[in-house]
CSV table of C-alpha atoms in Angstrom, one decimal:
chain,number,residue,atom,x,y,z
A,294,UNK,CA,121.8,175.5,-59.3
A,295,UNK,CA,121.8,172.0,-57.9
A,296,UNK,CA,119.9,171.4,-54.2
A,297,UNK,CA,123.6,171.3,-52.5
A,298,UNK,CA,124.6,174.5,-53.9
A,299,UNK,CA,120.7,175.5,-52.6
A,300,UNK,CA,121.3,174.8,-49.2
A,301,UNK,CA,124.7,176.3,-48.8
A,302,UNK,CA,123.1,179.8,-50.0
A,303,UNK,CA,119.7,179.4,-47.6
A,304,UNK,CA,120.1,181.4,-44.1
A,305,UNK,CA,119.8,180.1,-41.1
A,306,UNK,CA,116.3,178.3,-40.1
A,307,UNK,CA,116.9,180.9,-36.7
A,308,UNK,CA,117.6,183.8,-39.1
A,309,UNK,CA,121.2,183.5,-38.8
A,310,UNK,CA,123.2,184.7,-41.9
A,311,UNK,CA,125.4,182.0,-43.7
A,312,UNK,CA,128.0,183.6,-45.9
A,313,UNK,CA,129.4,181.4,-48.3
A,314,UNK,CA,132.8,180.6,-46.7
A,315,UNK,CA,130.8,179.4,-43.6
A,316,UNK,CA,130.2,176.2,-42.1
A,317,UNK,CA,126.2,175.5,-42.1
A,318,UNK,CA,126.6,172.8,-40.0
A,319,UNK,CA,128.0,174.6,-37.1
A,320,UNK,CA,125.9,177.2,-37.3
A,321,UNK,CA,122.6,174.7,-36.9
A,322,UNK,CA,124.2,172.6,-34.3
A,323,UNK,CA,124.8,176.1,-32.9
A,324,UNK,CA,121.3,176.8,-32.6
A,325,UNK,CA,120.0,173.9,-31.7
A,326,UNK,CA,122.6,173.7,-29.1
A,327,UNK,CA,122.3,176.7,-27.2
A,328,UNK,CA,125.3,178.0,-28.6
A,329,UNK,CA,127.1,175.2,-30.1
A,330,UNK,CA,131.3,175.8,-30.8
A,331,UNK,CA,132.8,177.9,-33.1
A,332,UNK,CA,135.0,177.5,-36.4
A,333,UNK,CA,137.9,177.0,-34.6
A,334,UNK,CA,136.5,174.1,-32.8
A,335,UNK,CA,135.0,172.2,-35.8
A,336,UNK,CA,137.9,169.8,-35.7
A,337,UNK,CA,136.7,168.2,-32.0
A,338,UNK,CA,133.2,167.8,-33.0
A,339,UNK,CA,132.9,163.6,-33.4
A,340,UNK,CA,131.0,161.5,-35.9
A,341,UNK,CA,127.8,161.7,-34.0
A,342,UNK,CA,127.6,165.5,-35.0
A,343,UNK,CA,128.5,165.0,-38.4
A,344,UNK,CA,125.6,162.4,-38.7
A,345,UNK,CA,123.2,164.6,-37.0
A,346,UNK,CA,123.8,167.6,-39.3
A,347,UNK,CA,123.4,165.3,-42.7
A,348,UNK,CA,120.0,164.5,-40.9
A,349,UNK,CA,119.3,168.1,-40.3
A,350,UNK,CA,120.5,169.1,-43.7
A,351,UNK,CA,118.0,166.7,-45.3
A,352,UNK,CA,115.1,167.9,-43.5
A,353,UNK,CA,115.6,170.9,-44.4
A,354,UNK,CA,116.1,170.5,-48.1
A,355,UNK,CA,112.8,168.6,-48.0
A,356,UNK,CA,111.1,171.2,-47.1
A,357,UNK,CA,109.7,169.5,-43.3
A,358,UNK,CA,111.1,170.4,-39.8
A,359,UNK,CA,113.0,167.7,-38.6
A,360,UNK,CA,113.1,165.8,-35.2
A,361,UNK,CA,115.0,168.1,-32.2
A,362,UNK,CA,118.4,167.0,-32.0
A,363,UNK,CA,120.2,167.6,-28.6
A,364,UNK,CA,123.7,168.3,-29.0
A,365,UNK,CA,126.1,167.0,-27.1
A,366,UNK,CA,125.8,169.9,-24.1
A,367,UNK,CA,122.0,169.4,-23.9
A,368,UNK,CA,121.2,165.9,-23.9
A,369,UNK,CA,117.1,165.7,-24.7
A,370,UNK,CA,114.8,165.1,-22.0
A,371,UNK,CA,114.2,161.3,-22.1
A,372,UNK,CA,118.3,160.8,-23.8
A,373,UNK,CA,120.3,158.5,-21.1
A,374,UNK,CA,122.0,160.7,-18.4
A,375,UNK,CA,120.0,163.7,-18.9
A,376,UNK,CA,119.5,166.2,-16.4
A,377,UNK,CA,116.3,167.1,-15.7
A,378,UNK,CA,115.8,171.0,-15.7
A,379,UNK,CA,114.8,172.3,-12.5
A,380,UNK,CA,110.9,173.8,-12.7
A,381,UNK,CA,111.4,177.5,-12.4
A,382,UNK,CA,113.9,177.5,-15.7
A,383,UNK,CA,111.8,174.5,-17.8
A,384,UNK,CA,110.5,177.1,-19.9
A,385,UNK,CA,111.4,180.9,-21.6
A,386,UNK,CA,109.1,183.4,-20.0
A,387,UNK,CA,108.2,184.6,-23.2
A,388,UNK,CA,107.2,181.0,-24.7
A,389,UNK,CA,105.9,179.1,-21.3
A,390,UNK,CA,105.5,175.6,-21.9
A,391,UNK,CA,107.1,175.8,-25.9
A,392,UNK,CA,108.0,172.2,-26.4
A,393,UNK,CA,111.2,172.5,-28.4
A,394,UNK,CA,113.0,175.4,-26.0
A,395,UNK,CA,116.2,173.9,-25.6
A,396,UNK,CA,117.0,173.6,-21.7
A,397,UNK,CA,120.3,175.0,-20.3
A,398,UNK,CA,123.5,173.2,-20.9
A,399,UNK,CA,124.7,171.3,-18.0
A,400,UNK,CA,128.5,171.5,-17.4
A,401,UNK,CA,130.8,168.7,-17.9
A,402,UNK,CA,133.7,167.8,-16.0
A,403,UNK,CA,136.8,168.9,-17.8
A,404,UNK,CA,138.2,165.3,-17.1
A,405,UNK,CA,135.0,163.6,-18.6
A,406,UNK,CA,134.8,162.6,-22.5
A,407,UNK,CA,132.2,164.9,-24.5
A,408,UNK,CA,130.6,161.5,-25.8
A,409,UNK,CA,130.3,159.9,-22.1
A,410,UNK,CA,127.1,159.9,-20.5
A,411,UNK,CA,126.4,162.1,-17.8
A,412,UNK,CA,125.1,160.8,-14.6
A,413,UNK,CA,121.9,161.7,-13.0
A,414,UNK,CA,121.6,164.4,-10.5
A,415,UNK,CA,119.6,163.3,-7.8
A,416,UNK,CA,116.7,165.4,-7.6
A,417,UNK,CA,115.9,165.9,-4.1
A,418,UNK,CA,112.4,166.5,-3.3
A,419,UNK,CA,110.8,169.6,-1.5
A,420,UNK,CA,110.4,169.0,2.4
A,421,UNK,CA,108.1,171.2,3.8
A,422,UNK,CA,108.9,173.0,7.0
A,423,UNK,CA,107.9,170.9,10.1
A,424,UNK,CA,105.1,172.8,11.9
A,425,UNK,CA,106.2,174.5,14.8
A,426,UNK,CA,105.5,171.9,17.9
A,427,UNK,CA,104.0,173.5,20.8
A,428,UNK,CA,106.4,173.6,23.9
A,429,UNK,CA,104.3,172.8,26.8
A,430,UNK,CA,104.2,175.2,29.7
A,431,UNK,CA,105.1,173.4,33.1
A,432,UNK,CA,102.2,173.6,35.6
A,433,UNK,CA,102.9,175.4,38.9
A,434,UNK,CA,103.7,173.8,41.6
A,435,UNK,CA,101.4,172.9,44.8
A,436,UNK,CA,102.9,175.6,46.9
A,437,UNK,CA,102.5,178.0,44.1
A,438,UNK,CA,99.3,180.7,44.1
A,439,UNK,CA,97.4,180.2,40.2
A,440,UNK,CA,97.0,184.0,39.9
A,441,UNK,CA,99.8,186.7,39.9
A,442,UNK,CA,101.2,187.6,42.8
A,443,UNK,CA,98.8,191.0,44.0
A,444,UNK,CA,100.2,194.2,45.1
A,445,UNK,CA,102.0,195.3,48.1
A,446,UNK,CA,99.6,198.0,49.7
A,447,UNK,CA,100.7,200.0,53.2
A,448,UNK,CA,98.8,199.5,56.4
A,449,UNK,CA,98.4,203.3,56.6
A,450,UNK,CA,99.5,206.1,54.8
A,451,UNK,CA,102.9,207.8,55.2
A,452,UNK,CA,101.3,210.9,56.3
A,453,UNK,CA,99.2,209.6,58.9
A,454,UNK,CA,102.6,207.9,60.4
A,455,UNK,CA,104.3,211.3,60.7
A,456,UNK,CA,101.3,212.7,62.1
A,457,UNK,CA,101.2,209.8,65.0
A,458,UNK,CA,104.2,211.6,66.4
A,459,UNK,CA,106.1,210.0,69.7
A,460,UNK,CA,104.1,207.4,71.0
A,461,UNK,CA,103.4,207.7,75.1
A,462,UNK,CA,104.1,205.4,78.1
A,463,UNK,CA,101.1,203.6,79.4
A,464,UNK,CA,102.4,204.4,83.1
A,465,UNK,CA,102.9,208.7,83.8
A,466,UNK,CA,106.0,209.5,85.0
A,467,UNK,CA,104.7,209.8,88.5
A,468,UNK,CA,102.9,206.4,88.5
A,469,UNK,CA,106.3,204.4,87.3
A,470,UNK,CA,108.6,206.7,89.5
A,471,UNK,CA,106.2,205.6,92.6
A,472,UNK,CA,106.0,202.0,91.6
A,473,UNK,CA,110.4,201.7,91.7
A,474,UNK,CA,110.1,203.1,95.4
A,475,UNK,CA,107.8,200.1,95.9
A,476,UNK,CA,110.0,197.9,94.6
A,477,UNK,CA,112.8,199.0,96.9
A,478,UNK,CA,111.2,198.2,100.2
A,479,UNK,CA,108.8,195.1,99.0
A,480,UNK,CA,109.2,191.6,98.8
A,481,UNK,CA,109.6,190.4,94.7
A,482,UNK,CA,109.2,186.1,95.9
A,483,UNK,CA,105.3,187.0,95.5
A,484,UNK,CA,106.1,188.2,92.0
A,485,UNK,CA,108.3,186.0,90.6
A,486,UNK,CA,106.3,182.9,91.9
A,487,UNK,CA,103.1,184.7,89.6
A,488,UNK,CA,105.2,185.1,87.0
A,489,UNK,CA,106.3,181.6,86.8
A,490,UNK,CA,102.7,180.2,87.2
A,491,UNK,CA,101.7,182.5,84.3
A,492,UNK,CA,104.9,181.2,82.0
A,493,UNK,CA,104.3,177.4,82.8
A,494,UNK,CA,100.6,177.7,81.7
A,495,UNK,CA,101.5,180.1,78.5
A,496,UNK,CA,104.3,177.4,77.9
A,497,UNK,CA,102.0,174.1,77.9
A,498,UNK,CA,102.9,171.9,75.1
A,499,UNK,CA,99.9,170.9,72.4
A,500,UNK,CA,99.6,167.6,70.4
A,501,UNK,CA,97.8,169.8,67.4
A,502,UNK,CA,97.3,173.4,66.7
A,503,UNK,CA,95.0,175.1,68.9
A,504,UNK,CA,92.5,178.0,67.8
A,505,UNK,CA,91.6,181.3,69.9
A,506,UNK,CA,88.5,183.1,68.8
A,507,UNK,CA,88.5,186.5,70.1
A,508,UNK,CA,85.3,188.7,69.1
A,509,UNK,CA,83.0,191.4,70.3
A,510,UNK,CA,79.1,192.3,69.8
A,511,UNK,CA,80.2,195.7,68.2
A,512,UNK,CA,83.5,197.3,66.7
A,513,UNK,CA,85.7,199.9,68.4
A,514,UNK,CA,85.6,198.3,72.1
A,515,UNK,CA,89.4,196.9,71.7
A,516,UNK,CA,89.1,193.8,70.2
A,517,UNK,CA,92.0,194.2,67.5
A,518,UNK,CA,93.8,195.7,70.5
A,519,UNK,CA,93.4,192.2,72.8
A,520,UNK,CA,94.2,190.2,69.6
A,521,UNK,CA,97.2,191.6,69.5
A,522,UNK,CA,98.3,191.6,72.6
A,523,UNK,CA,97.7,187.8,73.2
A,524,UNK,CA,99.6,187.0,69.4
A,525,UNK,CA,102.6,188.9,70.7
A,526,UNK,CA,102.3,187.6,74.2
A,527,UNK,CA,102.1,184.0,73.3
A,528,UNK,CA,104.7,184.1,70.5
A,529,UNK,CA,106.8,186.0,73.4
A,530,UNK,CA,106.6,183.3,75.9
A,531,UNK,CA,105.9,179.8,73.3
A,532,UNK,CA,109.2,178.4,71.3
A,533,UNK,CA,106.8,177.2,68.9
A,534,UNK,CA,105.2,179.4,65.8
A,535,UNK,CA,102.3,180.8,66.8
A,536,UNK,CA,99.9,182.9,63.9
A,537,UNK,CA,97.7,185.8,64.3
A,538,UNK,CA,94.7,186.1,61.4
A,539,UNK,CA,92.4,188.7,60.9
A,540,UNK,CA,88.9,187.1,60.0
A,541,UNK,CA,87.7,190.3,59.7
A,542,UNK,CA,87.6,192.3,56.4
A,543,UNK,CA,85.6,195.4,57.4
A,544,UNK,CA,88.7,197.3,57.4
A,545,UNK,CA,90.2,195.9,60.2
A,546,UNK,CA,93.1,197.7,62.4
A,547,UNK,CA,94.8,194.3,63.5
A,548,UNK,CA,98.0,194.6,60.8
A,549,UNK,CA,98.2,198.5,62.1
A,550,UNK,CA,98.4,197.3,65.6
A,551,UNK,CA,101.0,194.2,64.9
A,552,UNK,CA,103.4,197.0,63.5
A,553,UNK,CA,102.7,195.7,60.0
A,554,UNK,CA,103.9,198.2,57.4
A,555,UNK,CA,102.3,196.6,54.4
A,556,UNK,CA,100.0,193.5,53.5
A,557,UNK,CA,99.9,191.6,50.6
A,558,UNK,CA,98.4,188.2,50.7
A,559,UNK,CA,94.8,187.8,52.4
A,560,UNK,CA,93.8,185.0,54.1
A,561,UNK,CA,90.9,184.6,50.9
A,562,UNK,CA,94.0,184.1,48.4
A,563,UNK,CA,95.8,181.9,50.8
A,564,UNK,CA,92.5,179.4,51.0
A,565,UNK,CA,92.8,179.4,47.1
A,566,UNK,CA,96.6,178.0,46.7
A,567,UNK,CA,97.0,176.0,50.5
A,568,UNK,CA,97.8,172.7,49.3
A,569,UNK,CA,98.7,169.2,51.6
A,570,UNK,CA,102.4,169.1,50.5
A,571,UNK,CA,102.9,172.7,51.4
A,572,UNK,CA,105.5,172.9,54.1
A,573,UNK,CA,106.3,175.5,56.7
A,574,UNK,CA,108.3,177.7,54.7
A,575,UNK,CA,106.2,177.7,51.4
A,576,UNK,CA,103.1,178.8,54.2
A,577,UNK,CA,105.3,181.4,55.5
A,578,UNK,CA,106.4,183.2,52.4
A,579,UNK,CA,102.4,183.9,52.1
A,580,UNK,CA,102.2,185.5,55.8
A,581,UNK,CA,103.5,189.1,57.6
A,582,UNK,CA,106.5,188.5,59.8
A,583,UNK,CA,106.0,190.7,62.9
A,584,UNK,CA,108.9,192.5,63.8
A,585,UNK,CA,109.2,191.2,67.4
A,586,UNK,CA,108.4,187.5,66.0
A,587,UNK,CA,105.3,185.5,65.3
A,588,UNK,CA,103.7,186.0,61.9
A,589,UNK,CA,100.3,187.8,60.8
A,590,UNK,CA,97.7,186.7,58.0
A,591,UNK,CA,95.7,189.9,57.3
A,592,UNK,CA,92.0,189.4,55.9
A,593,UNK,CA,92.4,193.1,53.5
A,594,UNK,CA,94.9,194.9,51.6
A,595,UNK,CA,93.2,198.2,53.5
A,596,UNK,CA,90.6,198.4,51.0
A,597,UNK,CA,86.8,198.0,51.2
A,598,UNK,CA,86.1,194.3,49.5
A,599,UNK,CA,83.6,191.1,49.8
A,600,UNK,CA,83.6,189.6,53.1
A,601,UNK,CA,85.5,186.6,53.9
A,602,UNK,CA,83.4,183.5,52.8
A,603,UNK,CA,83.0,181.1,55.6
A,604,UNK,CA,84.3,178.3,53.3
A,605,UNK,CA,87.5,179.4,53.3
A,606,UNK,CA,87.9,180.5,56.5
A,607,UNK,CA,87.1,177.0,57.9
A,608,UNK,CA,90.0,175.6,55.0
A,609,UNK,CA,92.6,178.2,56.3
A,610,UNK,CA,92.1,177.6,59.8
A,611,UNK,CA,91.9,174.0,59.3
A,612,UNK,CA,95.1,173.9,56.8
A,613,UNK,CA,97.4,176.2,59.1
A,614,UNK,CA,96.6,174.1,62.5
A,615,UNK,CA,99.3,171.9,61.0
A,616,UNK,CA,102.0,174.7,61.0
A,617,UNK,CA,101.1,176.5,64.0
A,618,UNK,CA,100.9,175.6,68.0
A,619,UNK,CA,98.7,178.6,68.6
A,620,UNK,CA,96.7,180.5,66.0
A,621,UNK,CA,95.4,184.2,67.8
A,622,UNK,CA,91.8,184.8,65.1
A,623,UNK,CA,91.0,188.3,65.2
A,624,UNK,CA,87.0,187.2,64.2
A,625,UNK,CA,84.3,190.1,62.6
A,626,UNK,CA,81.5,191.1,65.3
A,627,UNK,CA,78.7,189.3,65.8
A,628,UNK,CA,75.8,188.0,65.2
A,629,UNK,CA,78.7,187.6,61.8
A,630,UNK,CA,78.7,184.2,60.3
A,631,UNK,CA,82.2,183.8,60.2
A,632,UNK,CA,82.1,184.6,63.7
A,633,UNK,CA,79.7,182.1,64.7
A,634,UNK,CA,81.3,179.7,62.7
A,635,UNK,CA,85.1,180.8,64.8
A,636,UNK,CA,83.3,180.8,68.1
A,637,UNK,CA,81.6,177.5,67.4
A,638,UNK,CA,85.0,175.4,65.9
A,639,UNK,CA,87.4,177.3,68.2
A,640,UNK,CA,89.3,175.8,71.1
A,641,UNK,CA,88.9,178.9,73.4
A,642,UNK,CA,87.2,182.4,72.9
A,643,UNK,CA,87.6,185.3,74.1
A,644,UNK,CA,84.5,187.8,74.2
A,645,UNK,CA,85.2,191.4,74.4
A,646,UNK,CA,83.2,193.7,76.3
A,647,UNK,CA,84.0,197.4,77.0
A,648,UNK,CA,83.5,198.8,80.4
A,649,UNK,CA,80.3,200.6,80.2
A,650,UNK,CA,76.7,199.6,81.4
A,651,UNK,CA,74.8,199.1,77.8
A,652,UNK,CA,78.5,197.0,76.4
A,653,UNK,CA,77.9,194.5,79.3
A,654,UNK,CA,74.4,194.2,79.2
A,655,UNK,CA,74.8,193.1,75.2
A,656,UNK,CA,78.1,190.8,76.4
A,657,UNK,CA,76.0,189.1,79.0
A,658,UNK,CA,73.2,188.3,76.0
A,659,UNK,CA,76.1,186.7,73.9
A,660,UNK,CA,77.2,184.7,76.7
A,661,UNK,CA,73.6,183.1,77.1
A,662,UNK,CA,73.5,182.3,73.4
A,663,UNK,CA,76.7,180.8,73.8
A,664,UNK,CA,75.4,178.4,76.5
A,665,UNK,CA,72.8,177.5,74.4
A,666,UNK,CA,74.8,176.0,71.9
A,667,UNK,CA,74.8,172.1,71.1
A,668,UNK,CA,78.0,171.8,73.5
A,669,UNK,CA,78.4,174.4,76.0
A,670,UNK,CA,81.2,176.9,74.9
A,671,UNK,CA,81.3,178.5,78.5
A,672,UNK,CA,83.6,176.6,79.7
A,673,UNK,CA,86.4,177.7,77.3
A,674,UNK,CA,85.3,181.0,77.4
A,675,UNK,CA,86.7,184.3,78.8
A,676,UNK,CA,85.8,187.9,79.4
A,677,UNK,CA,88.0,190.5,78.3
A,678,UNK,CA,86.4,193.6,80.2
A,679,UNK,CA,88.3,196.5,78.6
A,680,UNK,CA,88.5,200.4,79.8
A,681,UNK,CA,89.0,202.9,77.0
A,682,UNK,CA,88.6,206.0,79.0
A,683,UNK,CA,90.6,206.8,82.9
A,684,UNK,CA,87.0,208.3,83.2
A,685,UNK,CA,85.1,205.5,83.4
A,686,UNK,CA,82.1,205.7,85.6
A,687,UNK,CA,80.9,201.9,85.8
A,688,UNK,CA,82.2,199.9,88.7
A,689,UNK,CA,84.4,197.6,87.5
A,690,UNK,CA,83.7,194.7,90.4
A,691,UNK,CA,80.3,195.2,89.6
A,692,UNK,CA,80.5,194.9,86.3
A,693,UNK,CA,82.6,191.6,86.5
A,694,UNK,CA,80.2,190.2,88.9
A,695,UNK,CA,77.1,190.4,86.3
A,696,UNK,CA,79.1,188.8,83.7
A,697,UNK,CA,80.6,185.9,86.3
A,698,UNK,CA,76.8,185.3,86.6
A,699,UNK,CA,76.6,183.2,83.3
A,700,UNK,CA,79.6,181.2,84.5
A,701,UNK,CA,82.9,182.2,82.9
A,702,UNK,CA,85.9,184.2,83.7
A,703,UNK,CA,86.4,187.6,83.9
A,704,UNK,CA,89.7,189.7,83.2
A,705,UNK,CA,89.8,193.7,83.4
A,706,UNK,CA,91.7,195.5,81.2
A,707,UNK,CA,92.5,198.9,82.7
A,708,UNK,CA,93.5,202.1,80.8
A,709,UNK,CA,96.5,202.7,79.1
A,710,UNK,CA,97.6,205.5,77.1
A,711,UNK,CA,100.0,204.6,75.2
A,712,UNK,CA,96.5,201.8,73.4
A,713,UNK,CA,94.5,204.8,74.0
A,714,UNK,CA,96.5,206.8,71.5
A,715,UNK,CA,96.5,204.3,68.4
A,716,UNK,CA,99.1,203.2,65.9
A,717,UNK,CA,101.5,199.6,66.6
A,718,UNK,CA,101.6,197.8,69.8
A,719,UNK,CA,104.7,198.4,71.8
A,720,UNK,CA,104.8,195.8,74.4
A,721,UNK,CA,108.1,198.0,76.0
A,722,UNK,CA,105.6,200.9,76.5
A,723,UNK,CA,102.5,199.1,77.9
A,724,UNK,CA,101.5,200.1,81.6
A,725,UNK,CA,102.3,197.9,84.6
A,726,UNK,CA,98.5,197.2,85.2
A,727,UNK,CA,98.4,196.1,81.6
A,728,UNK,CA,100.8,193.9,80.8
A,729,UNK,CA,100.0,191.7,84.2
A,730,UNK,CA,96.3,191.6,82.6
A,731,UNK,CA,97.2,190.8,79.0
A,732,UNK,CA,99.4,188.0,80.9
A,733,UNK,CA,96.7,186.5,83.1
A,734,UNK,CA,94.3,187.1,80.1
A,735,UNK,CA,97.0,185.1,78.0
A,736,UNK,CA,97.0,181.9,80.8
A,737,UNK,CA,93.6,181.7,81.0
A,738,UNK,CA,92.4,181.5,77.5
A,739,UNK,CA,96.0,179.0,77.0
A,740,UNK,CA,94.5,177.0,79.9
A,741,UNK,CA,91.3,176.5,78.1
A,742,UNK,CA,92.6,175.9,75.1
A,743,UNK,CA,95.1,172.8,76.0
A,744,UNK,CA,92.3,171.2,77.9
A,745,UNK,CA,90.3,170.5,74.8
A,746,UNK,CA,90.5,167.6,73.1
């Protein structure tokens, strides 16, 4: 048997059978192909094929693998126009990394010549993902408070204002029934020409904000009560805004008594966001409206807490004596020093005594430390003498008289029921007797106040 007739009989170097009517040729360029063409398409195969099969036919009748010989559908790696293979299908799972796997046939444009070269795919290199860039988070404004907004709280509990029931007159029935007779048969030029006194000094323009210190030597003699009454008294008779502050955190009952219904902001979180740029209405939306005008700046949320620091009592006051022509401070007792400091910086103060002998004694005592201060703080100083009982047993003249003693003025404040019995100021329901005393009170301290410079 000659060598020709030998390799026409061998099998395929892949195993594949070769019966003697086939084409050996095709059946290698098969192989190495990928899957070369059939019989029926021997007649399109070129010249080029032809020659590599003779070359494959010899190296195999000599016994030695020959060189891997890309066929025209899977041009080799470094061949012009080959395709490089992408890395996740470079090698067979089962051989990684074999050196002669054929790589998958590229397809060829039907319009293209099997011969002709094909072009380069560009091979587009892996871009990481950009890393995320942080989006910066716009800084709150000057007006704005650093710290959430706190909780709304009530000024008393829901019960306790069904429990307050109707609130009373300050005058009996008999009392304001007798005082209309009067009116009938008297002469009303003496009242009106008070009354117009009393307006024209309430009514005094200011070239900056003035401060009223009101404060007692112990708690429960009124002085919420006659903080109160001068806020709404001034903000009744003043076109300009005028602000009452409670400097007093103990608890105090000033936001019950301006007819608050809840508090939220304390004048210790307004000293942390007050800012110079701040205008009226950014200060505002920080404060209490009262219902009958004016606005309130409470020092609690009706909860036991740290008293209020003197630092920032002197930066509120200071801060809000742009906004306001008149601020009312509702100060802690003394010997406090928040109070010392309010009765020290203030404009005019107002000391509250009750009407009995040991609560004048102490008043007359604070009014000699007062005069011993570095500049005399009589001068802008009144007496609020205030009656809590219609049983009172001290003399009111005599009373007045000890306390006119140190040189300051003295204003009684009788009793009225309808302060007597608690709960939010009604200024509609306030006695005769005591709304002419809150008015003089009001004139006197205003007085004091404007002539400061």
């Amino acid at each position: 048997m000659t060598n020709g007739e030998q390799g026409r009989e061998q099998p395929s170097v892949h195993g594949g059978g070769g019966g003697s009517g086939g084409d050996w040729q095709q059946d290698v360029l098969r192989e190495l192909g990928g899957g070369g063409s059939g019989p029926s398409d021997a007649g399109t195969h070129t010249g080029a094929e032809a020659g590599a099969g003779t070359r494959a036919r010899a190296s195999t009748e000599s016994g030695a693998p020959g060189p891997h010989v890309p066929g025209p559908h899977a041009p080799g790696p470094h061949a012009p126009g080959a395709v490089l293979p992408d890395a996740s299908a470079s090698a067979s799972p089962s051989t990684p990394g074999a050196p002669d796997s054929p790589a998958s046939p590229s397809p060829v444009p039907t319009d293209r010549a099997i011969d002709e070269p094909v072009p380069e795919r560009p091979v587009t290199p892996a871009v990481p993902d950009p890393a995320p860039v942080p989006v910066p988070v716009p800084a709150p404004g000057p007006h704005l408070p650093a710290a959430p907004a706190p909780e709304s709280s009530p000024t008393l509990d829901p019960r306790l204002l069904l429990a307050l029931g109707h609130p009373l007159h300050g005058d009996s029935v008999t009392r304001r029934t007798g005082r209309a007779l009067r009116k009938l048969t008297s002469s009303a030029a003496q009242d009106v020409a008070e009354q117009t006194r009393i307006a024209r000094e309430l009514q005094q323009p200011v070239t900056t904000g003035r401060v009223v210190a009101v404060t007692s030597i112990r708690g429960g003699v009124g002085k919420s009560t006659v903080s109160a009454l001068l806020g709404r008294t001034l903000n009744h008779y003043r076109h300009d805004p005028v602000l009452t502050l409670e400097a007093d955190a103990a608890l105090g009952t000033l936001p019950v008594r301006m007819g608050a219904e809840a508090v939220r902001w304390t004048c210790a979180d307004l000293a942390s966001v007050l800012h110079p740029s701040m205008r009226l209405t950014d200060v505002t939306g920080y404060l209490v409206p009262v219902s009958d005008g004016g606005w309130l700046l409470p020092a609690s949320r009706g909860q036991v807490g740290a008293p209020l620091a003197m630092t920032a009592y002197r930066k509120v006051t200071l801060a809000l004596r742009r906004y306001f022509a008149v601020t009312v401070v509702d100060c802690e007792t003394l010997p406090g020093e928040v109070a010392r400091t309010a009765m020290d910086t203030a404009h005019a103060r107002v000391v509250v005594s009750p009407a009995t002998a040991e609560g004048v004694n102490a008043t007359r005592q604070v009014l000699d430390w007062l005069a011993r201060l570095p500049h005399s703080a009589l001068a802008t100083t009144v007496v609020a003498l205030v009656s809590s009982t219609p049983d009172a047993i001290l003399d009111d003249k005599t009373a007045a008289g000890h306390l006119k003693e140190a040189g300051v003025t003295v204003v009684s404040v009788p009793y009225d029921r309808h302060l007597a019995g608690g709960g939010p100021i009604r200024t509609d329901l306030l006695a005769h007797d005591t709304r002419r005393a809150v008015l003089r009170l009001a004139a006197e301290v205003m007085g004091r106040a404007v002539r400061v410079r």
